[in-house]
């Protein structure tokens, strides 16, 4: 199994969450400065995860990890 990693920048955690909600991710854990979201396939197996962290004022990084079978 191989993982593909990519990083995106956003202005807010809300903007990042919205972006990944539209891609089919679900929120697993969230607080004021971070969020973890996961994506599942039809068999309810995890196929992706996003870790969103606030780095500073209007600077949020989202690291997406996709699992390739």
N, CA, C and O atoms as a CHARMM CRD file, in Angstrom:
* protein
*
  276
    1    1 UNK  N      0.84300  -1.16700   0.00000 PROA 1      0.00000
    2    1 UNK  CA     0.00000   0.00000   0.00000 PROA 1      0.00000
    3    1 UNK  C      0.89600   1.24100   0.00000 PROA 1      0.00000
    4    1 UNK  O      1.88300   1.29600   0.73500 PROA 1      0.00000
    5    2 UNK  N      0.55900   2.21800  -0.81000 PROA 2      0.00000
    6    2 UNK  CA     1.34900   3.43300  -0.95300 PROA 2      0.00000
    7    2 UNK  C      0.52000   4.63300  -0.51300 PROA 2      0.00000
    8    2 UNK  O     -0.69400   4.67000  -0.71500 PROA 2      0.00000
    9    3 UNK  N      1.18600   5.60800   0.08800 PROA 3      0.00000
   10    3 UNK  CA     0.52600   6.84700   0.50200 PROA 3      0.00000
   11    3 UNK  C      0.98200   7.98300  -0.39100 PROA 3      0.00000
   12    3 UNK  O      2.16000   8.08700  -0.73400 PROA 3      0.00000
   13    4 UNK  N      0.04000   8.83100  -0.76300 PROA 4      0.00000
   14    4 UNK  CA     0.34200  10.05100  -1.49900 PROA 4      0.00000
   15    4 UNK  C      0.04600  11.21500  -0.56400 PROA 4      0.00000
   16    4 UNK  O     -1.05900  11.32600  -0.03300 PROA 4      0.00000
   17    5 UNK  N      1.03700  12.08300  -0.36300 PROA 5      0.00000
   18    5 UNK  CA     0.89100  13.22700   0.54600 PROA 5      0.00000
   19    5 UNK  C      0.91700  14.52000  -0.25000 PROA 5      0.00000
   20    5 UNK  O      1.68900  14.67500  -1.19700 PROA 5      0.00000
   21    6 UNK  N      0.05600  15.44200   0.15700 PROA 6      0.00000
   22    6 UNK  CA     0.05500  16.77500  -0.44300 PROA 6      0.00000
   23    6 UNK  C     -0.31900  17.78900   0.63500 PROA 6      0.00000
   24    6 UNK  O     -1.01500  17.46300   1.59700 PROA 6      0.00000
   25    7 UNK  N      0.15200  19.01600   0.46200 PROA 7      0.00000
   26    7 UNK  CA    -0.09900  20.07900   1.42700 PROA 7      0.00000
   27    7 UNK  C     -0.73500  21.26700   0.72900 PROA 7      0.00000
   28    7 UNK  O     -0.30400  21.66300  -0.35400 PROA 7      0.00000
   29    8 UNK  N     -1.76400  21.83600   1.35200 PROA 8      0.00000
   30    8 UNK  CA    -2.43400  23.02700   0.82800 PROA 8      0.00000
   31    8 UNK  C     -2.48600  24.08300   1.92000 PROA 8      0.00000
   32    8 UNK  O     -2.46800  23.77400   3.11100 PROA 8      0.00000
   33    9 UNK  N     -2.55000  25.33500   1.48800 PROA 9      0.00000
   34    9 UNK  CA    -2.65900  26.44800   2.42800 PROA 9      0.00000
   35    9 UNK  C     -4.03400  27.08800   2.31000 PROA 9      0.00000
   36    9 UNK  O     -4.59200  27.19600   1.21800 PROA 9      0.00000
   37   10 UNK  N     -4.57400  27.51200   3.45900 PROA 10     0.00000
   38   10 UNK  CA    -5.87200  28.16400   3.52500 PROA 10     0.00000
   39   10 UNK  C     -5.78400  29.35800   4.46700 PROA 10     0.00000
   40   10 UNK  O     -4.82200  29.49200   5.22200 PROA 10     0.00000
   41   11 UNK  N     -6.79400  30.22400   4.41900 PROA 11     0.00000
   42   11 UNK  CA    -6.83800  31.39500   5.30100 PROA 11     0.00000
   43   11 UNK  C     -7.45500  31.06000   6.66000 PROA 11     0.00000
   44   11 UNK  O     -7.16800  31.72900   7.65300 PROA 11     0.00000
   45   12 UNK  N     -8.30600  30.02200   6.70600 PROA 12     0.00000
   46   12 UNK  CA    -8.95000  29.66500   7.97000 PROA 12     0.00000
   47   12 UNK  C     -9.22200  28.16400   8.01700 PROA 12     0.00000
   48   12 UNK  O     -9.23900  27.48700   6.98900 PROA 12     0.00000
   49   13 UNK  N     -9.43300  27.66600   9.22400 PROA 13     0.00000
   50   13 UNK  CA    -9.77300  26.24900   9.38400 PROA 13     0.00000
   51   13 UNK  C    -11.13400  25.97100   8.76100 PROA 13     0.00000
   52   13 UNK  O    -11.34100  24.90400   8.18300 PROA 13     0.00000
   53   14 UNK  N    -12.06200  26.91600   8.87000 PROA 14     0.00000
   54   14 UNK  CA   -13.39300  26.73700   8.27700 PROA 14     0.00000
   55   14 UNK  C    -13.29600  26.57800   6.75800 PROA 14     0.00000
   56   14 UNK  O    -13.98600  25.74200   6.17500 PROA 14     0.00000
   57   15 UNK  N    -12.45200  27.37100   6.12600 PROA 15     0.00000
   58   15 UNK  CA   -12.27400  27.26500   4.67400 PROA 15     0.00000
   59   15 UNK  C    -11.68500  25.90600   4.30100 PROA 15     0.00000
   60   15 UNK  O    -12.12300  25.28300   3.33400 PROA 15     0.00000
   61   16 UNK  N    -10.69900  25.44800   5.06200 PROA 16     0.00000
   62   16 UNK  CA   -10.08400  24.14600   4.79400 PROA 16     0.00000
   63   16 UNK  C    -11.09200  23.02100   4.99800 PROA 16     0.00000
   64   16 UNK  O    -11.17600  22.11000   4.17400 PROA 16     0.00000
   65   17 UNK  N    -11.85700  23.07400   6.08400 PROA 17     0.00000
   66   17 UNK  CA   -12.85900  22.03500   6.33700 PROA 17     0.00000
   67   17 UNK  C    -13.89300  21.98500   5.22800 PROA 17     0.00000
   68   17 UNK  O    -14.27700  20.90000   4.79000 PROA 17     0.00000
   69   18 UNK  N    -14.35000  23.13900   4.76800 PROA 18     0.00000
   70   18 UNK  CA   -15.33200  23.20100   3.68500 PROA 18     0.00000
   71   18 UNK  C    -14.76700  22.56300   2.42300 PROA 18     0.00000
   72   18 UNK  O    -15.46100  21.80400   1.74600 PROA 18     0.00000
   73   19 UNK  N    -13.51400  22.86400   2.10300 PROA 19     0.00000
   74   19 UNK  CA   -12.86300  22.30300   0.91800 PROA 19     0.00000
   75   19 UNK  C    -12.87500  20.77600   0.96400 PROA 19     0.00000
   76   19 UNK  O    -13.20900  20.12100  -0.02300 PROA 19     0.00000
   77   20 UNK  N    -12.51000  20.21800   2.11100 PROA 20     0.00000
   78   20 UNK  CA   -12.43700  18.76200   2.22200 PROA 20     0.00000
   79   20 UNK  C    -13.79600  18.10700   2.42800 PROA 20     0.00000
   80   20 UNK  O    -13.96900  16.94600   2.05500 PROA 20     0.00000
   81   21 UNK  N    -14.75900  18.80300   3.00400 PROA 21     0.00000
   82   21 UNK  CA   -16.12800  18.26600   3.08200 PROA 21     0.00000
   83   21 UNK  C    -16.69200  18.05300   1.68100 PROA 21     0.00000
   84   21 UNK  O    -17.36900  17.05800   1.42200 PROA 21     0.00000
   85   22 UNK  N    -16.41200  18.98700   0.78600 PROA 22     0.00000
   86   22 UNK  CA   -16.87500  18.85900  -0.59600 PROA 22     0.00000
   87   22 UNK  C    -16.19500  17.70300  -1.32600 PROA 22     0.00000
   88   22 UNK  O    -16.73100  17.19500  -2.31100 PROA 22     0.00000
   89   23 UNK  N    -15.02200  17.28300  -0.85300 PROA 23     0.00000
   90   23 UNK  CA   -14.30300  16.15700  -1.45000 PROA 23     0.00000
   91   23 UNK  C    -14.69100  14.82800  -0.80700 PROA 23     0.00000
   92   23 UNK  O    -14.14100  13.79000  -1.17600 PROA 23     0.00000
   93   24 UNK  N    -15.63100  14.83500   0.15300 PROA 24     0.00000
   94   24 UNK  CA   -16.12400  13.60500   0.75400 PROA 24     0.00000
   95   24 UNK  C    -15.50800  13.23300   2.09200 PROA 24     0.00000
   96   24 UNK  O    -15.72900  12.12300   2.57500 PROA 24     0.00000
   97   25 UNK  N    -14.74400  14.12500   2.70400 PROA 25     0.00000
   98   25 UNK  CA   -14.13100  13.84800   3.99500 PROA 25     0.00000
   99   25 UNK  C    -15.12400  14.14200   5.11800 PROA 25     0.00000
  100   25 UNK  O    -16.00700  14.98700   4.97200 PROA 25     0.00000
  101   26 UNK  N    -14.96800  13.42900   6.24700 PROA 26     0.00000
  102   26 UNK  CA   -15.79800  13.63600   7.42900 PROA 26     0.00000
  103   26 UNK  C    -14.91000  14.06700   8.59400 PROA 26     0.00000
  104   26 UNK  O    -13.78300  13.59200   8.73500 PROA 26     0.00000
  105   27 UNK  N    -15.42300  14.96400   9.41900 PROA 27     0.00000
  106   27 UNK  CA   -14.66300  15.45000  10.56700 PROA 27     0.00000
  107   27 UNK  C    -14.63800  14.39800  11.65800 PROA 27     0.00000
  108   27 UNK  O    -15.68000  13.89600  12.07800 PROA 27     0.00000
  109   28 UNK  N    -13.43000  14.06600  12.11500 PROA 28     0.00000
  110   28 UNK  CA   -13.27700  13.09800  13.19200 PROA 28     0.00000
  111   28 UNK  C    -13.01700  13.76600  14.52100 PROA 28     0.00000
  112   28 UNK  O    -13.57500  13.36900  15.54400 PROA 28     0.00000
  113   29 UNK  N    -12.16500  14.78700  14.51000 PROA 29     0.00000
  114   29 UNK  CA   -11.80500  15.48200  15.73900 PROA 29     0.00000
  115   29 UNK  C    -11.51500  16.93700  15.37900 PROA 29     0.00000
  116   29 UNK  O    -10.91000  17.22000  14.34500 PROA 29     0.00000
  117   30 UNK  N    -11.94900  17.84700  16.23300 PROA 30     0.00000
  118   30 UNK  CA   -11.77100  19.26300  15.93000 PROA 30     0.00000
  119   30 UNK  C    -11.64100  20.06700  17.21400 PROA 30     0.00000
  120   30 UNK  O    -12.30500  19.77900  18.21000 PROA 30     0.00000
  121   31 UNK  N    -10.77700  21.07900  17.18200 PROA 31     0.00000
  122   31 UNK  CA   -10.70800  22.05800  18.25500 PROA 31     0.00000
  123   31 UNK  C    -10.39400  23.41500  17.63300 PROA 31     0.00000
  124   31 UNK  O    -10.46700  23.55300  16.41200 PROA 31     0.00000
  125   32 UNK  N    -10.05200  24.40100  18.42300 PROA 32     0.00000
  126   32 UNK  CA    -9.88800  25.76800  17.92100 PROA 32     0.00000
  127   32 UNK  C     -8.71800  25.91800  16.95600 PROA 32     0.00000
  128   32 UNK  O     -8.76900  26.76700  16.06700 PROA 32     0.00000
  129   33 UNK  N     -7.66700  25.11800  17.10500 PROA 33     0.00000
  130   33 UNK  CA    -6.46100  25.30300  16.29500 PROA 33     0.00000
  131   33 UNK  C     -6.12200  24.14000  15.37900 PROA 33     0.00000
  132   33 UNK  O     -5.10700  24.18900  14.68500 PROA 33     0.00000
  133   34 UNK  N     -6.94300  23.09400  15.35700 PROA 34     0.00000
  134   34 UNK  CA    -6.65000  21.95500  14.48600 PROA 34     0.00000
  135   34 UNK  C     -7.90400  21.13100  14.22200 PROA 34     0.00000
  136   34 UNK  O     -8.93300  21.28000  14.88100 PROA 34     0.00000
  137   35 UNK  N     -7.77200  20.25600  13.22600 PROA 35     0.00000
  138   35 UNK  CA    -8.90200  19.40500  12.84600 PROA 35     0.00000
  139   35 UNK  C     -8.34400  18.18000  12.12000 PROA 35     0.00000
  140   35 UNK  O     -7.37500  18.28900  11.36800 PROA 35     0.00000
  141   36 UNK  N     -8.94800  17.02600  12.34300 PROA 36     0.00000
  142   36 UNK  CA    -8.58800  15.81100  11.62300 PROA 36     0.00000
  143   36 UNK  C     -9.84200  15.32600  10.90400 PROA 36     0.00000
  144   36 UNK  O    -10.90500  15.17800  11.50700 PROA 36     0.00000
  145   37 UNK  N     -9.69600  15.08200   9.60100 PROA 37     0.00000
  146   37 UNK  CA   -10.81300  14.62200   8.79600 PROA 37     0.00000
  147   37 UNK  C    -10.40900  13.33300   8.08500 PROA 37     0.00000
  148   37 UNK  O     -9.24400  13.15700   7.72800 PROA 37     0.00000
  149   38 UNK  N    -11.36500  12.43900   7.88000 PROA 38     0.00000
  150   38 UNK  CA   -11.09300  11.16300   7.22700 PROA 38     0.00000
  151   38 UNK  C    -12.07100  10.92900   6.09100 PROA 38     0.00000
  152   38 UNK  O    -13.19600  11.42800   6.10600 PROA 38     0.00000
  153   39 UNK  N    -11.62300  10.16000   5.10300 PROA 39     0.00000
  154   39 UNK  CA   -12.46200   9.78900   3.96400 PROA 39     0.00000
  155   39 UNK  C    -12.53700   8.26700   3.91700 PROA 39     0.00000
  156   39 UNK  O    -11.52700   7.57800   4.06200 PROA 39     0.00000
  157   40 UNK  N    -13.75100   7.75200   3.71100 PROA 40     0.00000
  158   40 UNK  CA   -13.98600   6.31500   3.69200 PROA 40     0.00000
  159   40 UNK  C    -14.59300   5.90500   2.35300 PROA 40     0.00000
  160   40 UNK  O    -15.32400   6.67600   1.73100 PROA 40     0.00000
  161   41 UNK  N    -14.28300   4.67600   1.91400 PROA 41     0.00000
  162   41 UNK  CA   -14.88700   4.18100   0.66900 PROA 41     0.00000
  163   41 UNK  C    -16.22600   3.51100   0.96700 PROA 41     0.00000
  164   41 UNK  O    -16.71000   3.56200   2.09800 PROA 41     0.00000
  165   42 UNK  N    -16.82100   2.88800  -0.04000 PROA 42     0.00000
  166   42 UNK  CA   -18.14800   2.27500   0.10500 PROA 42     0.00000
  167   42 UNK  C    -18.14000   1.12000   1.11000 PROA 42     0.00000
  168   42 UNK  O    -19.17100   0.82200   1.71200 PROA 42     0.00000
  169   43 UNK  N    -16.98500   0.46500   1.29600 PROA 43     0.00000
  170   43 UNK  CA   -16.86300  -0.63500   2.25200 PROA 43     0.00000
  171   43 UNK  C    -16.50700  -0.14700   3.64900 PROA 43     0.00000
  172   43 UNK  O    -16.18800  -0.95500   4.52200 PROA 43     0.00000
  173   44 UNK  N    -16.55600   1.16100   3.87200 PROA 44     0.00000
  174   44 UNK  CA   -16.24900   1.81600   5.14500 PROA 44     0.00000
  175   44 UNK  C    -14.79900   1.60400   5.57200 PROA 44     0.00000
  176   44 UNK  O    -14.50500   1.51200   6.76400 PROA 44     0.00000
  177   45 UNK  N    -13.88900   1.52700   4.58700 PROA 45     0.00000
  178   45 UNK  CA   -12.46300   1.47200   4.86000 PROA 45     0.00000
  179   45 UNK  C    -11.86500   2.85300   4.65400 PROA 45     0.00000
  180   45 UNK  O    -12.21500   3.54500   3.69800 PROA 45     0.00000
  181   46 UNK  N    -10.96500   3.26200   5.54200 PROA 46     0.00000
  182   46 UNK  CA   -10.35000   4.58700   5.44100 PROA 46     0.00000
  183   46 UNK  C     -9.42600   4.62800   4.22100 PROA 46     0.00000
  184   46 UNK  O     -8.52500   3.79900   4.08700 PROA 46     0.00000
  185   47 UNK  N     -9.65800   5.59200   3.34300 PROA 47     0.00000
  186   47 UNK  CA    -8.83700   5.75200   2.14900 PROA 47     0.00000
  187   47 UNK  C     -8.09200   7.08400   2.12500 PROA 47     0.00000
  188   47 UNK  O     -7.29000   7.32900   1.22300 PROA 47     0.00000
  189   48 UNK  N     -8.34900   7.94000   3.10200 PROA 48     0.00000
  190   48 UNK  CA    -7.65500   9.22100   3.15100 PROA 48     0.00000
  191   48 UNK  C     -7.84200   9.90500   4.48700 PROA 48     0.00000
  192   48 UNK  O     -8.78700   9.63200   5.22600 PROA 48     0.00000
  193   49 UNK  N     -6.91000  10.80400   4.77600 PROA 49     0.00000
  194   49 UNK  CA    -6.97600  11.56900   6.00800 PROA 49     0.00000
  195   49 UNK  C     -6.36800  12.94400   5.77100 PROA 49     0.00000
  196   49 UNK  O     -5.42300  13.09000   4.99600 PROA 49     0.00000
  197   50 UNK  N     -6.91300  13.94400   6.43900 PROA 50     0.00000
  198   50 UNK  CA    -6.40000  15.30400   6.34800 PROA 50     0.00000
  199   50 UNK  C     -6.16400  15.81600   7.75800 PROA 50     0.00000
  200   50 UNK  O     -7.02900  15.70000   8.62600 PROA 50     0.00000
  201   51 UNK  N     -4.98400  16.38300   7.97700 PROA 51     0.00000
  202   51 UNK  CA    -4.65100  17.00200   9.25200 PROA 51     0.00000
  203   51 UNK  C     -4.52600  18.49700   9.00000 PROA 51     0.00000
  204   51 UNK  O     -3.66000  18.94000   8.24500 PROA 51     0.00000
  205   52 UNK  N     -5.39200  19.26400   9.63300 PROA 52     0.00000
  206   52 UNK  CA    -5.46000  20.71600   9.42500 PROA 52     0.00000
  207   52 UNK  C     -4.96200  21.40400  10.69200 PROA 52     0.00000
  208   52 UNK  O     -5.45400  21.13000  11.78600 PROA 52     0.00000
  209   53 UNK  N     -3.98200  22.29800  10.54000 PROA 53     0.00000
  210   53 UNK  CA    -3.40400  23.01500  11.68100 PROA 53     0.00000
  211   53 UNK  C     -3.30100  24.50000  11.39800 PROA 53     0.00000
  212   53 UNK  O     -2.90800  24.90900  10.30600 PROA 53     0.00000
  213   54 UNK  N     -3.65900  25.31200  12.39900 PROA 54     0.00000
  214   54 UNK  CA    -3.45500  26.75900  12.30100 PROA 54     0.00000
  215   54 UNK  C     -1.99800  27.04900  12.63800 PROA 54     0.00000
  216   54 UNK  O     -1.52700  26.71000  13.72400 PROA 54     0.00000
  217   55 UNK  N     -1.28600  27.67700  11.70200 PROA 55     0.00000
  218   55 UNK  CA     0.12400  28.01100  11.89800 PROA 55     0.00000
  219   55 UNK  C      0.30200  29.44400  12.37400 PROA 55     0.00000
  220   55 UNK  O      1.29200  29.75600  13.03700 PROA 55     0.00000
  221   56 UNK  N     -0.63900  30.31800  12.04500 PROA 56     0.00000
  222   56 UNK  CA    -0.56000  31.71700  12.42800 PROA 56     0.00000
  223   56 UNK  C     -1.80800  32.43400  11.94800 PROA 56     0.00000
  224   56 UNK  O     -2.75700  31.80300  11.48300 PROA 56     0.00000
  225   57 UNK  N     -1.80400  33.75100  12.06100 PROA 57     0.00000
  226   57 UNK  CA    -2.95200  34.54300  11.64100 PROA 57     0.00000
  227   57 UNK  C     -3.18700  34.36800  10.13800 PROA 57     0.00000
  228   57 UNK  O     -2.31300  34.67500   9.32700 PROA 57     0.00000
  229   58 UNK  N     -4.36100  33.87800   9.77600 PROA 58     0.00000
  230   58 UNK  CA    -4.76500  33.63100   8.39800 PROA 58     0.00000
  231   58 UNK  C     -3.77900  32.73200   7.64600 PROA 58     0.00000
  232   58 UNK  O     -3.56300  32.89600   6.44500 PROA 58     0.00000
  233   59 UNK  N     -3.19000  31.78700   8.36900 PROA 59     0.00000
  234   59 UNK  CA    -2.26600  30.82900   7.76300 PROA 59     0.00000
  235   59 UNK  C     -2.55500  29.43900   8.32700 PROA 59     0.00000
  236   59 UNK  O     -2.16600  29.10900   9.44700 PROA 59     0.00000
  237   60 UNK  N     -3.24500  28.63900   7.52400 PROA 60     0.00000
  238   60 UNK  CA    -3.63000  27.29100   7.91900 PROA 60     0.00000
  239   60 UNK  C     -3.04200  26.31600   6.91100 PROA 60     0.00000
  240   60 UNK  O     -3.14900  26.52200   5.70200 PROA 60     0.00000
  241   61 UNK  N     -2.41600  25.24800   7.41300 PROA 61     0.00000
  242   61 UNK  CA    -1.86800  24.21000   6.55000 PROA 61     0.00000
  243   61 UNK  C     -2.69500  22.94000   6.69200 PROA 61     0.00000
  244   61 UNK  O     -3.07000  22.54500   7.79500 PROA 61     0.00000
  245   62 UNK  N     -2.97300  22.30700   5.55300 PROA 62     0.00000
  246   62 UNK  CA    -3.70700  21.05300   5.53800 PROA 62     0.00000
  247   62 UNK  C     -2.85500  20.01100   4.83400 PROA 62     0.00000
  248   62 UNK  O     -2.51300  20.17300   3.66200 PROA 62     0.00000
  249   63 UNK  N     -2.50900  18.93400   5.54500 PROA 63     0.00000
  250   63 UNK  CA    -1.74500  17.85300   4.95300 PROA 63     0.00000
  251   63 UNK  C     -2.69800  16.70100   4.64700 PROA 63     0.00000
  252   63 UNK  O     -3.30500  16.12300   5.54900 PROA 63     0.00000
  253   64 UNK  N     -2.81700  16.38200   3.37700 PROA 64     0.00000
  254   64 UNK  CA    -3.71400  15.31800   2.92500 PROA 64     0.00000
  255   64 UNK  C     -2.90200  14.05900   2.65300 PROA 64     0.00000
  256   64 UNK  O     -1.87000  14.10700   1.98300 PROA 64     0.00000
  257   65 UNK  N     -3.37800  12.93000   3.18100 PROA 65     0.00000
  258   65 UNK  CA    -2.72700  11.64200   2.99000 PROA 65     0.00000
  259   65 UNK  C     -3.74100  10.70200   2.35200 PROA 65     0.00000
  260   65 UNK  O     -4.73700  10.34400   2.98000 PROA 65     0.00000
  261   66 UNK  N     -3.49500  10.29900   1.10600 PROA 66     0.00000
  262   66 UNK  CA    -4.38200   9.37100   0.40200 PROA 66     0.00000
  263   66 UNK  C     -3.71600   8.00700   0.33900 PROA 66     0.00000
  264   66 UNK  O     -2.52900   7.90400   0.03100 PROA 66     0.00000
  265   67 UNK  N     -4.47500   6.96500   0.62800 PROA 67     0.00000
  266   67 UNK  CA    -3.96200   5.61500   0.57500 PROA 67     0.00000
  267   67 UNK  C     -4.29600   4.99900  -0.78100 PROA 67     0.00000
  268   67 UNK  O     -5.45400   4.97800  -1.19700 PROA 67     0.00000
  269   68 UNK  N     -3.27900   4.50500  -1.45400 PROA 68     0.00000
  270   68 UNK  CA    -3.44700   3.85800  -2.74300 PROA 68     0.00000
  271   68 UNK  C     -3.23600   2.36500  -2.54800 PROA 68     0.00000
  272   68 UNK  O     -2.18500   1.93500  -2.07200 PROA 68     0.00000
  273   69 UNK  N     -4.23900   1.57900  -2.91800 PROA 69     0.00000
  274   69 UNK  CA    -4.16500   0.12000  -2.72300 PROA 69     0.00000
  275   69 UNK  C     -3.56200  -0.52500  -3.94900 PROA 69     0.00000
  276   69 UNK  O     -3.41000  -1.74600  -3.99300 PROA 69     0.00000
